[in-house]
Amino acid sequence: MTSTYLPVKDTGPEQISRIWVATLVALLASLVTCTAGARPPATERPDRDMERTDMGWMQQLREMASHGIYMVERASDDSRNRLSKRAGSSKPQQIAAYSGYANDSHVWVHGRVLASRPIATATGAETWWQNLHATFQRWESDEVAAAEVKLRYGDKVFPVVTDDEGYYAVRLDRNPAVPASEDVTATYADGEVLLIATHRVFSPHRDAQYLIVSDMDDTVLHTGITDLLTAARLTFLGNAKSRKPLPGVAGLYRALMAGGEGTATNPIFYVSNSGWNLYDLLDHFIEINDLPGGPLLLRDLGFNDRHASSREHKAETVRHLLERFTSLPVVLIGDSGQHDAEIYADIATSFPGRVLAIYVRDIDPRIDSPYDLDVDSVFDEFSGTQVPMVRGEDSRAFAEHMQTLGILPLESSERVAGSAIRDDQRGRVGR
């Protein structure tokens, strides 16, 4: 897609208001196109070719919505930057230091410098209006370009400079004298401004048996993709406290971290097509719901990544993990609402012997939907890989199958079931 620059001739209050309204429209359009593919159960299935044509049409709408968000963001950034320069208010106010990871040779960290204050951590007492305002704050980010950040790892300092959207990403050489999980400290100093943040670094323990790679939306976190109103409510009016994990997922992932004998410390990576703008919400969500900690590998939905599809982002991220942790096989977990089945099956083909199993959570259990048919079709096509591929409706079903492979110890499914019951007792999703 050819990028289009949307010029901003007026930078007054009326133009800013129009940008905010356009941003809301673009976000709503994106939400609609992401959920429009959800279909109610049908007693008579449409022609399969027609079904695929419909999905192709929806994909085009998604790309149009994504391009619309990019144009609105470009206009917003241009307008804000002009106002900031006139007012002298473009000073950095925070370093968003995302979690990183390390292998035996290198450390990878990623962050962003912003001219807006950090969003307050949710307490659970927020009103719908406060949640909506926080959503706007996340997506109307005030990035700082060309800012020099100094990264301290061990006894060395590495200077990096942010790109046009305020991001920096760096690969550091591992220092053998420094523990693999040593944090990386990020510092920005300019005149009276001093910002310090810490990148938490995750690294596989020496007793690790395998990697765990999991999607987030509708794999860990309920998004309501099959219902537009529910999806809109959760997306715009919710926060980390009001959102819930899918029943049993925390118990399942903690069992996976302990491994087949219950004594390992297996690393988990959360790979999502959500934007980095949502990092604080998702990171807090993982913490308060007793999910095991691990790097959140999200997506830049702005300039740098506007040409890359969500499918390409996830596939490339998983490939990087397998290339960087060559001694460990992987368990892949996703959902039926996206392309996870096909992405993971492709990975299994490209990395023979490295994928222990693929698990796809059914987003509309007990319904024979087009999503299910697509997943089953992919699994049939890639059955020659000899990799177990399972479509299941809940965490207990996954745990039961994992027990048969030795990925989890016996009786794990009962503990996961207990975890699911406790999750259900906390109330309806989104409360």
CSV table of C-alpha atoms in Angstrom, one decimal:
chain,number,residue,atom,x,y,z
A,1,MET,CA,0.0,0.0,0.0
A,2,THR,CA,1.4,3.4,-0.9
A,3,SER,CA,1.7,5.6,2.1
A,4,THR,CA,-0.3,8.9,2.0
A,5,TYR,CA,0.7,11.9,4.0
A,6,LEU,CA,-2.2,13.8,5.4
A,7,PRO,CA,-1.1,17.5,5.7
A,8,VAL,CA,-2.4,19.6,8.5
A,9,LYS,CA,-2.8,23.3,7.7
A,10,ASP,CA,-4.6,24.3,10.8
A,11,THR,CA,-3.2,23.5,14.2
A,12,GLY,CA,-5.8,25.3,16.3
A,13,PRO,CA,-8.2,23.8,18.8
A,14,GLU,CA,-10.8,23.0,16.1
A,15,GLN,CA,-8.3,20.9,14.2
A,16,ILE,CA,-7.2,19.0,17.3
A,17,SER,CA,-10.9,18.3,18.1
A,18,ARG,CA,-11.4,17.0,14.5
A,19,ILE,CA,-8.4,14.7,14.9
A,20,TRP,CA,-9.7,13.3,18.2
A,21,VAL,CA,-13.1,12.6,16.6
A,22,ALA,CA,-11.4,11.0,13.6
A,23,THR,CA,-9.2,8.9,15.9
A,24,LEU,CA,-12.3,7.5,17.6
A,25,VAL,CA,-14.0,6.8,14.2
A,26,ALA,CA,-10.8,5.0,13.0
A,27,LEU,CA,-10.6,2.9,16.1
A,28,LEU,CA,-14.2,2.0,15.9
A,29,ALA,CA,-13.8,1.1,12.2
A,30,SER,CA,-10.8,-1.1,13.1
A,31,LEU,CA,-12.9,-2.8,15.9
A,32,VAL,CA,-15.8,-3.4,13.5
A,33,THR,CA,-13.6,-5.0,10.8
A,34,CYS,CA,-11.9,-7.2,13.4
A,35,THR,CA,-15.2,-8.5,14.8
A,36,ALA,CA,-17.2,-8.5,11.6
A,37,GLY,CA,-15.7,-11.8,10.6
A,38,ALA,CA,-17.5,-13.5,13.5
A,39,ARG,CA,-20.6,-15.4,12.4
A,40,PRO,CA,-23.5,-16.9,14.3
A,41,PRO,CA,-24.1,-20.6,13.9
A,42,ALA,CA,-25.8,-21.5,10.7
A,43,THR,CA,-28.0,-24.5,10.0
A,44,GLU,CA,-27.0,-24.4,6.4
A,45,ARG,CA,-23.4,-23.7,5.6
A,46,PRO,CA,-22.6,-21.3,2.8
A,47,ASP,CA,-20.5,-22.4,-0.1
A,48,ARG,CA,-16.9,-22.7,1.0
A,49,ASP,CA,-15.5,-20.5,-1.8
A,50,MET,CA,-18.1,-17.8,-1.0
A,51,GLU,CA,-16.9,-18.1,2.7
A,52,ARG,CA,-13.3,-17.5,1.7
A,53,THR,CA,-14.3,-14.6,-0.6
A,54,ASP,CA,-16.2,-13.0,2.3
A,55,MET,CA,-13.0,-13.4,4.5
A,56,GLY,CA,-11.0,-11.7,1.8
A,57,TRP,CA,-13.4,-8.8,1.7
A,58,MET,CA,-13.1,-8.5,5.5
A,59,GLN,CA,-9.3,-8.5,5.2
A,60,GLN,CA,-9.5,-5.6,2.8
A,61,LEU,CA,-11.7,-3.7,5.2
A,62,ARG,CA,-9.2,-4.3,8.0
A,63,GLU,CA,-6.4,-3.0,5.8
A,64,MET,CA,-8.4,0.1,5.0
A,65,ALA,CA,-9.1,0.7,8.7
A,66,SER,CA,-5.5,0.2,9.5
A,67,HIS,CA,-4.5,2.8,6.8
A,68,GLY,CA,-7.1,5.2,8.2
A,69,ILE,CA,-5.6,4.9,11.6
A,70,TYR,CA,-2.1,5.6,10.2
A,71,MET,CA,-3.4,8.7,8.4
A,72,VAL,CA,-5.1,10.0,11.5
A,73,GLU,CA,-2.0,9.3,13.6
A,74,ARG,CA,0.2,11.1,11.1
A,75,ALA,CA,-2.1,14.2,11.1
A,76,SER,CA,-2.3,14.1,14.9
A,77,ASP,CA,1.4,13.9,15.3
A,78,ASP,CA,2.1,16.7,12.8
A,79,SER,CA,-0.4,19.0,14.5
A,80,ARG,CA,0.8,18.2,18.0
A,81,ASN,CA,4.4,18.6,17.1
A,82,ARG,CA,3.8,22.1,15.7
A,83,LEU,CA,1.9,23.1,18.8
A,84,SER,CA,4.5,21.6,21.1
A,85,LYS,CA,7.4,23.4,19.4
A,86,ARG,CA,5.5,26.7,19.7
A,87,ALA,CA,4.7,26.2,23.3
A,88,GLY,CA,8.0,24.5,24.2
A,89,SER,CA,6.1,21.6,25.7
A,90,SER,CA,7.6,18.6,23.8
A,91,LYS,CA,9.9,17.5,26.6
A,92,PRO,CA,10.0,13.8,27.4
A,93,GLN,CA,8.0,12.8,30.4
A,94,GLN,CA,8.4,9.0,30.5
A,95,ILE,CA,10.4,6.1,29.2
A,96,ALA,CA,8.2,3.1,28.4
A,97,ALA,CA,10.7,0.3,29.1
A,98,TYR,CA,9.2,-2.9,27.8
A,99,SER,CA,10.3,-6.2,29.1
A,100,GLY,CA,13.1,-7.9,27.2
A,101,TYR,CA,14.8,-11.3,27.0
A,102,ALA,CA,18.2,-12.9,26.7
A,103,ASN,CA,19.9,-16.0,25.4
A,104,ASP,CA,23.5,-17.1,25.9
A,105,SER,CA,24.8,-14.6,23.5
A,106,HIS,CA,22.6,-11.5,23.4
A,107,VAL,CA,20.0,-9.4,25.2
A,108,TRP,CA,17.1,-7.8,23.3
A,109,VAL,CA,15.3,-4.7,24.7
A,110,HIS,CA,12.7,-2.4,23.2
A,111,GLY,CA,11.3,0.9,24.6
A,112,ARG,CA,9.8,4.2,23.8
A,113,VAL,CA,10.2,7.8,24.9
A,114,LEU,CA,6.9,9.8,25.3
A,115,ALA,CA,6.1,13.4,26.0
A,116,SER,CA,3.0,12.3,27.9
A,117,ARG,CA,2.8,11.2,31.5
A,118,PRO,CA,2.3,7.5,32.3
A,119,ILE,CA,-1.3,6.4,32.6
A,120,ALA,CA,-2.4,5.7,36.2
A,121,THR,CA,-2.6,2.1,37.2
A,122,ALA,CA,-6.2,0.9,37.3
A,123,THR,CA,-7.6,0.4,40.8
A,124,GLY,CA,-11.0,-1.1,39.8
A,125,ALA,CA,-12.9,1.9,40.9
A,126,GLU,CA,-12.7,3.8,37.6
A,127,THR,CA,-15.8,5.0,35.9
A,128,TRP,CA,-16.6,4.2,32.2
A,129,TRP,CA,-15.6,7.8,31.3
A,130,GLN,CA,-12.2,7.4,33.0
A,131,ASN,CA,-11.6,4.2,31.2
A,132,LEU,CA,-12.5,5.7,27.9
A,133,HIS,CA,-10.2,8.7,28.6
A,134,ALA,CA,-7.4,6.3,29.4
A,135,THR,CA,-8.0,4.5,26.1
A,136,PHE,CA,-7.6,7.8,24.2
A,137,GLN,CA,-4.4,8.5,26.1
A,138,ARG,CA,-2.9,5.2,25.0
A,139,TRP,CA,-3.7,5.6,21.4
A,140,GLU,CA,-3.1,9.3,21.1
A,141,SER,CA,0.5,8.8,22.2
A,142,ASP,CA,2.9,11.8,22.3
A,143,GLU,CA,6.2,10.2,21.1
A,144,VAL,CA,9.6,11.9,21.2
A,145,ALA,CA,11.8,11.4,18.1
A,146,ALA,CA,15.6,11.7,18.1
A,147,ALA,CA,15.9,11.4,21.8
A,148,GLU,CA,19.1,9.9,23.1
A,149,VAL,CA,18.6,7.2,25.7
A,150,LYS,CA,21.5,5.5,27.6
A,151,LEU,CA,21.1,1.9,28.3
A,152,ARG,CA,23.2,0.5,31.2
A,153,TYR,CA,23.8,-3.3,31.1
A,154,GLY,CA,26.3,-4.5,33.7
A,155,ASP,CA,29.1,-2.0,33.8
A,156,LYS,CA,28.7,-0.8,30.2
A,157,VAL,CA,26.5,2.0,28.8
A,158,PHE,CA,25.1,1.9,25.3
A,159,PRO,CA,23.6,5.1,23.8
A,160,VAL,CA,20.6,4.7,21.5
A,161,VAL,CA,18.4,7.2,19.6
A,162,THR,CA,14.7,7.0,19.2
A,163,ASP,CA,13.1,6.8,15.7
A,164,ASP,CA,10.3,9.0,14.3
A,165,GLU,CA,7.7,7.3,16.6
A,166,GLY,CA,9.9,7.5,19.7
A,167,TYR,CA,10.9,3.8,19.7
A,168,TYR,CA,14.3,2.3,20.2
A,169,ALA,CA,15.2,-1.3,19.9
A,170,VAL,CA,18.7,-2.8,20.5
A,171,ARG,CA,20.5,-6.1,20.7
A,172,LEU,CA,23.3,-6.1,23.3
A,173,ASP,CA,26.1,-8.6,23.6
A,174,ARG,CA,25.8,-10.8,26.7
A,175,ASN,CA,28.3,-10.2,29.4
A,176,PRO,CA,29.3,-13.7,30.8
A,177,ALA,CA,30.0,-12.0,34.1
A,178,VAL,CA,26.4,-10.6,34.3
A,179,PRO,CA,23.4,-12.9,35.2
A,180,ALA,CA,21.2,-13.6,32.2
A,181,SER,CA,18.2,-12.0,34.0
A,182,GLU,CA,20.2,-8.8,34.8
A,183,ASP,CA,17.9,-5.8,34.2
A,184,VAL,CA,18.8,-3.1,31.7
A,185,THR,CA,18.4,0.5,33.0
A,186,ALA,CA,17.3,3.2,30.6
A,187,THR,CA,18.2,6.9,31.3
A,188,TYR,CA,17.3,10.1,29.5
A,189,ALA,CA,18.9,13.3,30.8
A,190,ASP,CA,18.6,16.8,29.2
A,191,GLY,CA,18.8,19.9,31.3
A,192,GLU,CA,16.3,19.7,34.1
A,193,VAL,CA,14.7,16.5,32.7
A,194,LEU,CA,15.9,13.2,34.2
A,195,LEU,CA,14.0,10.0,33.4
A,196,ILE,CA,15.0,6.5,34.6
A,197,ALA,CA,13.2,3.3,33.8
A,198,THR,CA,14.1,-0.4,34.0
A,199,HIS,CA,13.8,-3.1,31.3
A,200,ARG,CA,13.0,-6.4,33.0
A,201,VAL,CA,15.0,-9.1,31.2
A,202,PHE,CA,13.7,-12.7,31.1
A,203,SER,CA,16.0,-15.6,30.3
A,204,PRO,CA,15.4,-19.4,30.2
A,205,HIS,CA,16.6,-21.2,33.3
A,206,ARG,CA,19.2,-23.9,32.8
A,207,ASP,CA,16.6,-26.6,33.7
A,208,ALA,CA,14.1,-25.3,31.1
A,209,GLN,CA,12.6,-28.1,29.0
A,210,TYR,CA,10.7,-26.1,26.4
A,211,LEU,CA,9.5,-22.6,25.4
A,212,ILE,CA,5.9,-21.6,25.8
A,213,VAL,CA,4.6,-19.1,23.2
A,214,SER,CA,1.1,-17.8,23.6
A,215,ASP,CA,-1.2,-15.4,21.9
A,216,MET,CA,-3.1,-12.9,24.2
A,217,ASP,CA,-6.4,-11.9,22.7
A,218,ASP,CA,-9.0,-14.7,23.1
A,219,THR,CA,-6.2,-17.1,24.1
A,220,VAL,CA,-5.5,-15.5,27.5
A,221,LEU,CA,-7.7,-12.4,27.6
A,222,HIS,CA,-11.4,-12.4,26.5
A,223,THR,CA,-12.1,-9.7,23.9
A,224,GLY,CA,-15.6,-10.7,22.8
A,225,ILE,CA,-14.6,-10.9,19.1
A,226,THR,CA,-17.8,-12.8,18.3
A,227,ASP,CA,-20.0,-9.9,19.6
A,228,LEU,CA,-19.4,-6.4,18.5
A,229,LEU,CA,-21.0,-4.6,21.4
A,230,THR,CA,-19.1,-6.8,24.0
A,231,ALA,CA,-15.9,-6.2,22.1
A,232,ALA,CA,-16.5,-2.4,22.1
A,233,ARG,CA,-17.3,-2.3,25.8
A,234,LEU,CA,-14.3,-4.3,26.8
A,235,THR,CA,-12.0,-2.4,24.4
A,236,PHE,CA,-13.0,1.2,25.2
A,237,LEU,CA,-14.6,1.0,28.6
A,238,GLY,CA,-12.6,-1.6,30.4
A,239,ASN,CA,-9.2,-1.7,32.2
A,240,ALA,CA,-6.8,-4.3,33.5
A,241,LYS,CA,-8.9,-4.7,36.7
A,242,SER,CA,-12.2,-5.1,34.9
A,243,ARG,CA,-10.9,-7.6,32.4
A,244,LYS,CA,-10.6,-11.3,33.2
A,245,PRO,CA,-8.5,-14.2,31.9
A,246,LEU,CA,-10.2,-17.1,30.2
A,247,PRO,CA,-11.1,-19.7,32.9
A,248,GLY,CA,-8.1,-21.8,34.0
A,249,VAL,CA,-5.5,-20.2,31.8
A,250,ALA,CA,-3.4,-19.0,34.7
A,251,GLY,CA,-3.4,-22.5,36.2
A,252,LEU,CA,-2.5,-24.0,32.9
A,253,TYR,CA,0.4,-21.7,32.2
A,254,ARG,CA,1.8,-22.1,35.6
A,255,ALA,CA,1.7,-25.8,35.2
A,256,LEU,CA,3.5,-25.5,31.8
A,257,MET,CA,6.2,-23.4,33.4
A,258,ALA,CA,6.8,-26.3,35.9
A,259,GLY,CA,7.1,-28.8,33.0
A,260,GLY,CA,6.5,-32.5,32.6
A,261,GLU,CA,8.0,-33.4,36.0
A,262,GLY,CA,6.8,-30.3,37.8
A,263,THR,CA,10.3,-29.1,38.7
A,264,ALA,CA,11.4,-27.0,35.7
A,265,THR,CA,11.3,-23.3,35.0
A,266,ASN,CA,10.1,-23.0,31.4
A,267,PRO,CA,10.0,-19.5,29.9
A,268,ILE,CA,6.8,-18.1,28.5
A,269,PHE,CA,6.5,-15.4,25.8
A,270,TYR,CA,3.3,-13.5,25.1
A,271,VAL,CA,3.1,-12.7,21.3
A,272,SER,CA,0.2,-10.4,20.4
A,273,ASN,CA,-1.0,-8.3,17.5
A,274,SER,CA,-2.0,-5.6,20.0
A,275,GLY,CA,-0.1,-2.3,19.7
A,276,TRP,CA,2.7,-1.3,22.1
A,277,ASN,CA,0.2,1.4,23.2
A,278,LEU,CA,-1.5,-1.3,25.2
A,279,TYR,CA,1.6,-2.6,27.0
A,280,ASP,CA,0.9,-1.1,30.4
A,281,LEU,CA,-2.7,-2.5,30.4
A,282,LEU,CA,-1.6,-6.0,29.4
A,283,ASP,CA,1.4,-6.1,31.7
A,284,HIS,CA,-0.8,-5.1,34.6
A,285,PHE,CA,-3.4,-7.7,33.5
A,286,ILE,CA,-0.7,-10.5,33.6
A,287,GLU,CA,0.4,-9.4,37.1
A,288,ILE,CA,-2.9,-9.1,38.8
A,289,ASN,CA,-4.3,-12.4,37.4
A,290,ASP,CA,-1.5,-14.6,38.6
A,291,LEU,CA,-0.3,-15.3,35.1
A,292,PRO,CA,3.4,-16.2,34.9
A,293,GLY,CA,5.6,-13.3,33.9
A,294,GLY,CA,7.3,-13.2,30.5
A,295,PRO,CA,8.1,-10.8,27.7
A,296,LEU,CA,5.2,-9.1,26.0
A,297,LEU,CA,6.0,-8.9,22.3
A,298,LEU,CA,3.6,-6.6,20.7
A,299,ARG,CA,3.3,-4.7,17.5
A,300,ASP,CA,3.9,-1.2,16.3
A,301,LEU,CA,0.7,-0.1,14.6
A,302,GLY,CA,2.1,3.2,13.5
A,303,PHE,CA,4.5,4.3,10.7
A,304,ASN,CA,7.2,1.6,11.0
A,305,ASP,CA,4.8,-1.4,10.8
A,306,ARG,CA,2.0,-0.1,8.7
A,307,HIS,CA,2.9,-2.3,5.8
A,308,ALA,CA,3.2,-5.5,7.8
A,309,SER,CA,0.2,-7.6,8.4
A,310,SER,CA,-0.7,-9.0,11.8
A,311,ARG,CA,0.0,-12.4,10.4
A,312,GLU,CA,3.5,-11.5,9.3
A,313,HIS,CA,4.2,-9.9,12.7
A,314,LYS,CA,3.3,-12.9,14.7
A,315,ALA,CA,5.0,-15.4,12.4
A,316,GLU,CA,8.2,-13.3,12.3
A,317,THR,CA,8.3,-13.0,16.1
A,318,VAL,CA,7.9,-16.7,16.7
A,319,ARG,CA,10.6,-17.5,14.2
A,320,HIS,CA,13.0,-15.1,15.9
A,321,LEU,CA,12.4,-16.9,19.2
A,322,LEU,CA,13.1,-20.3,17.8
A,323,GLU,CA,16.2,-19.0,16.1
A,324,ARG,CA,17.4,-17.4,19.3
A,325,PHE,CA,16.8,-20.4,21.5
A,326,THR,CA,18.0,-23.2,19.4
A,327,SER,CA,18.3,-25.8,22.2
A,328,LEU,CA,14.7,-25.7,23.3
A,329,PRO,CA,11.5,-27.0,21.6
A,330,VAL,CA,8.3,-25.0,21.8
A,331,VAL,CA,4.6,-25.4,22.7
A,332,LEU,CA,2.5,-23.0,20.7
A,333,ILE,CA,-0.9,-21.7,22.0
A,334,GLY,CA,-3.4,-19.6,20.1
A,335,ASP,CA,-7.0,-19.2,19.2
A,336,SER,CA,-9.4,-19.9,16.3
A,337,GLY,CA,-10.3,-16.2,15.7
A,338,GLN,CA,-7.2,-15.3,13.8
A,339,HIS,CA,-4.6,-17.1,11.6
A,340,ASP,CA,-2.8,-18.8,14.6
A,341,ALA,CA,-3.5,-22.4,13.3
A,342,GLU,CA,-1.9,-21.6,9.9
A,343,ILE,CA,1.0,-19.6,11.3
A,344,TYR,CA,1.9,-22.3,13.8
A,345,ALA,CA,1.6,-25.1,11.3
A,346,ASP,CA,3.9,-23.2,9.0
A,347,ILE,CA,6.4,-22.8,11.9
A,348,ALA,CA,6.2,-26.6,12.5
A,349,THR,CA,7.1,-27.2,8.9
A,350,SER,CA,9.9,-24.7,8.9
A,351,PHE,CA,11.4,-25.9,12.1
A,352,PRO,CA,11.1,-29.7,12.0
A,353,GLY,CA,11.5,-31.4,15.4
A,354,ARG,CA,11.2,-28.1,17.3
A,355,VAL,CA,7.4,-27.9,17.9
A,356,LEU,CA,6.1,-30.2,20.6
A,357,ALA,CA,2.5,-29.4,20.0
A,358,ILE,CA,0.0,-26.8,18.8
A,359,TYR,CA,-3.1,-25.8,20.7
A,360,VAL,CA,-5.8,-23.6,19.3
A,361,ARG,CA,-8.5,-22.3,21.7
A,362,ASP,CA,-12.0,-22.4,20.2
A,363,ILE,CA,-13.5,-18.9,20.5
A,364,ASP,CA,-17.0,-20.1,20.0
A,365,PRO,CA,-17.2,-23.5,21.8
A,366,ARG,CA,-20.1,-25.9,21.2
A,367,ILE,CA,-20.8,-24.2,17.9
A,368,ASP,CA,-19.7,-25.7,14.5
A,369,SER,CA,-18.6,-22.4,13.0
A,370,PRO,CA,-16.5,-21.3,10.0
A,371,TYR,CA,-13.7,-20.6,12.4
A,372,ASP,CA,-13.6,-24.3,13.4
A,373,LEU,CA,-13.8,-25.5,9.8
A,374,ASP,CA,-10.8,-23.3,8.9
A,375,VAL,CA,-8.7,-24.6,11.8
A,376,ASP,CA,-9.6,-28.2,11.1
A,377,SER,CA,-8.8,-27.7,7.4
A,378,VAL,CA,-5.3,-26.3,8.3
A,379,PHE,CA,-4.6,-29.2,10.7
A,380,ASP,CA,-5.6,-31.7,8.0
A,381,GLU,CA,-3.4,-30.0,5.5
A,382,PHE,CA,-0.4,-30.1,7.8
A,383,SER,CA,-1.0,-33.5,9.3
A,384,GLY,CA,2.2,-34.8,7.7
A,385,THR,CA,4.3,-32.8,10.1
A,386,GLN,CA,3.6,-35.4,12.8
A,387,VAL,CA,3.1,-32.5,15.3
A,388,PRO,CA,0.1,-32.9,17.5
A,389,MET,CA,-2.4,-30.2,16.7
A,390,VAL,CA,-5.4,-29.7,19.0
A,391,ARG,CA,-8.5,-27.5,18.8
A,392,GLY,CA,-10.0,-27.3,22.3
A,393,GLU,CA,-12.6,-25.3,24.1
A,394,ASP,CA,-10.9,-24.7,27.4
A,395,SER,CA,-7.7,-25.0,29.5
A,396,ARG,CA,-8.6,-28.3,31.0
A,397,ALA,CA,-9.0,-29.9,27.6
A,398,PHE,CA,-5.5,-28.7,26.7
A,399,ALA,CA,-4.1,-30.0,30.0
A,400,GLU,CA,-5.6,-33.4,29.5
A,401,HIS,CA,-3.9,-33.7,26.1
A,402,MET,CA,-0.6,-32.3,27.3
A,403,GLN,CA,-0.6,-35.0,30.0
A,404,THR,CA,-0.7,-37.7,27.2
A,405,LEU,CA,2.5,-36.1,25.7
A,406,GLY,CA,4.4,-35.8,28.9
A,407,ILE,CA,4.4,-32.0,28.6
A,408,LEU,CA,2.5,-31.9,31.9
A,409,PRO,CA,2.5,-34.4,34.8
A,410,LEU,CA,-0.5,-36.5,35.5
A,411,GLU,CA,-3.3,-34.9,37.5
A,412,SER,CA,-2.5,-31.5,36.1
A,413,SER,CA,-5.9,-31.3,34.4
A,414,GLU,CA,-7.6,-31.5,37.8
A,415,ARG,CA,-5.6,-28.6,39.1
A,416,VAL,CA,-6.3,-26.6,36.0
A,417,ALA,CA,-10.0,-27.4,36.4
A,418,GLY,CA,-9.9,-26.1,39.9
A,419,SER,CA,-8.2,-22.9,38.7
A,420,ALA,CA,-11.0,-22.5,36.1
A,421,ILE,CA,-13.7,-22.9,38.8
A,422,ARG,CA,-12.1,-20.1,40.9
A,423,ASP,CA,-11.9,-17.9,37.8
A,424,ASP,CA,-15.6,-18.4,37.1
A,425,GLN,CA,-16.5,-17.6,40.6
A,426,ARG,CA,-15.0,-14.1,40.2
A,427,GLY,CA,-18.0,-13.1,38.1
A,428,ARG,CA,-18.8,-12.4,34.5
A,429,VAL,CA,-16.1,-11.3,32.1
A,430,GLY,CA,-15.8,-7.6,31.9
A,431,ARG,CA,-17.3,-6.9,35.3
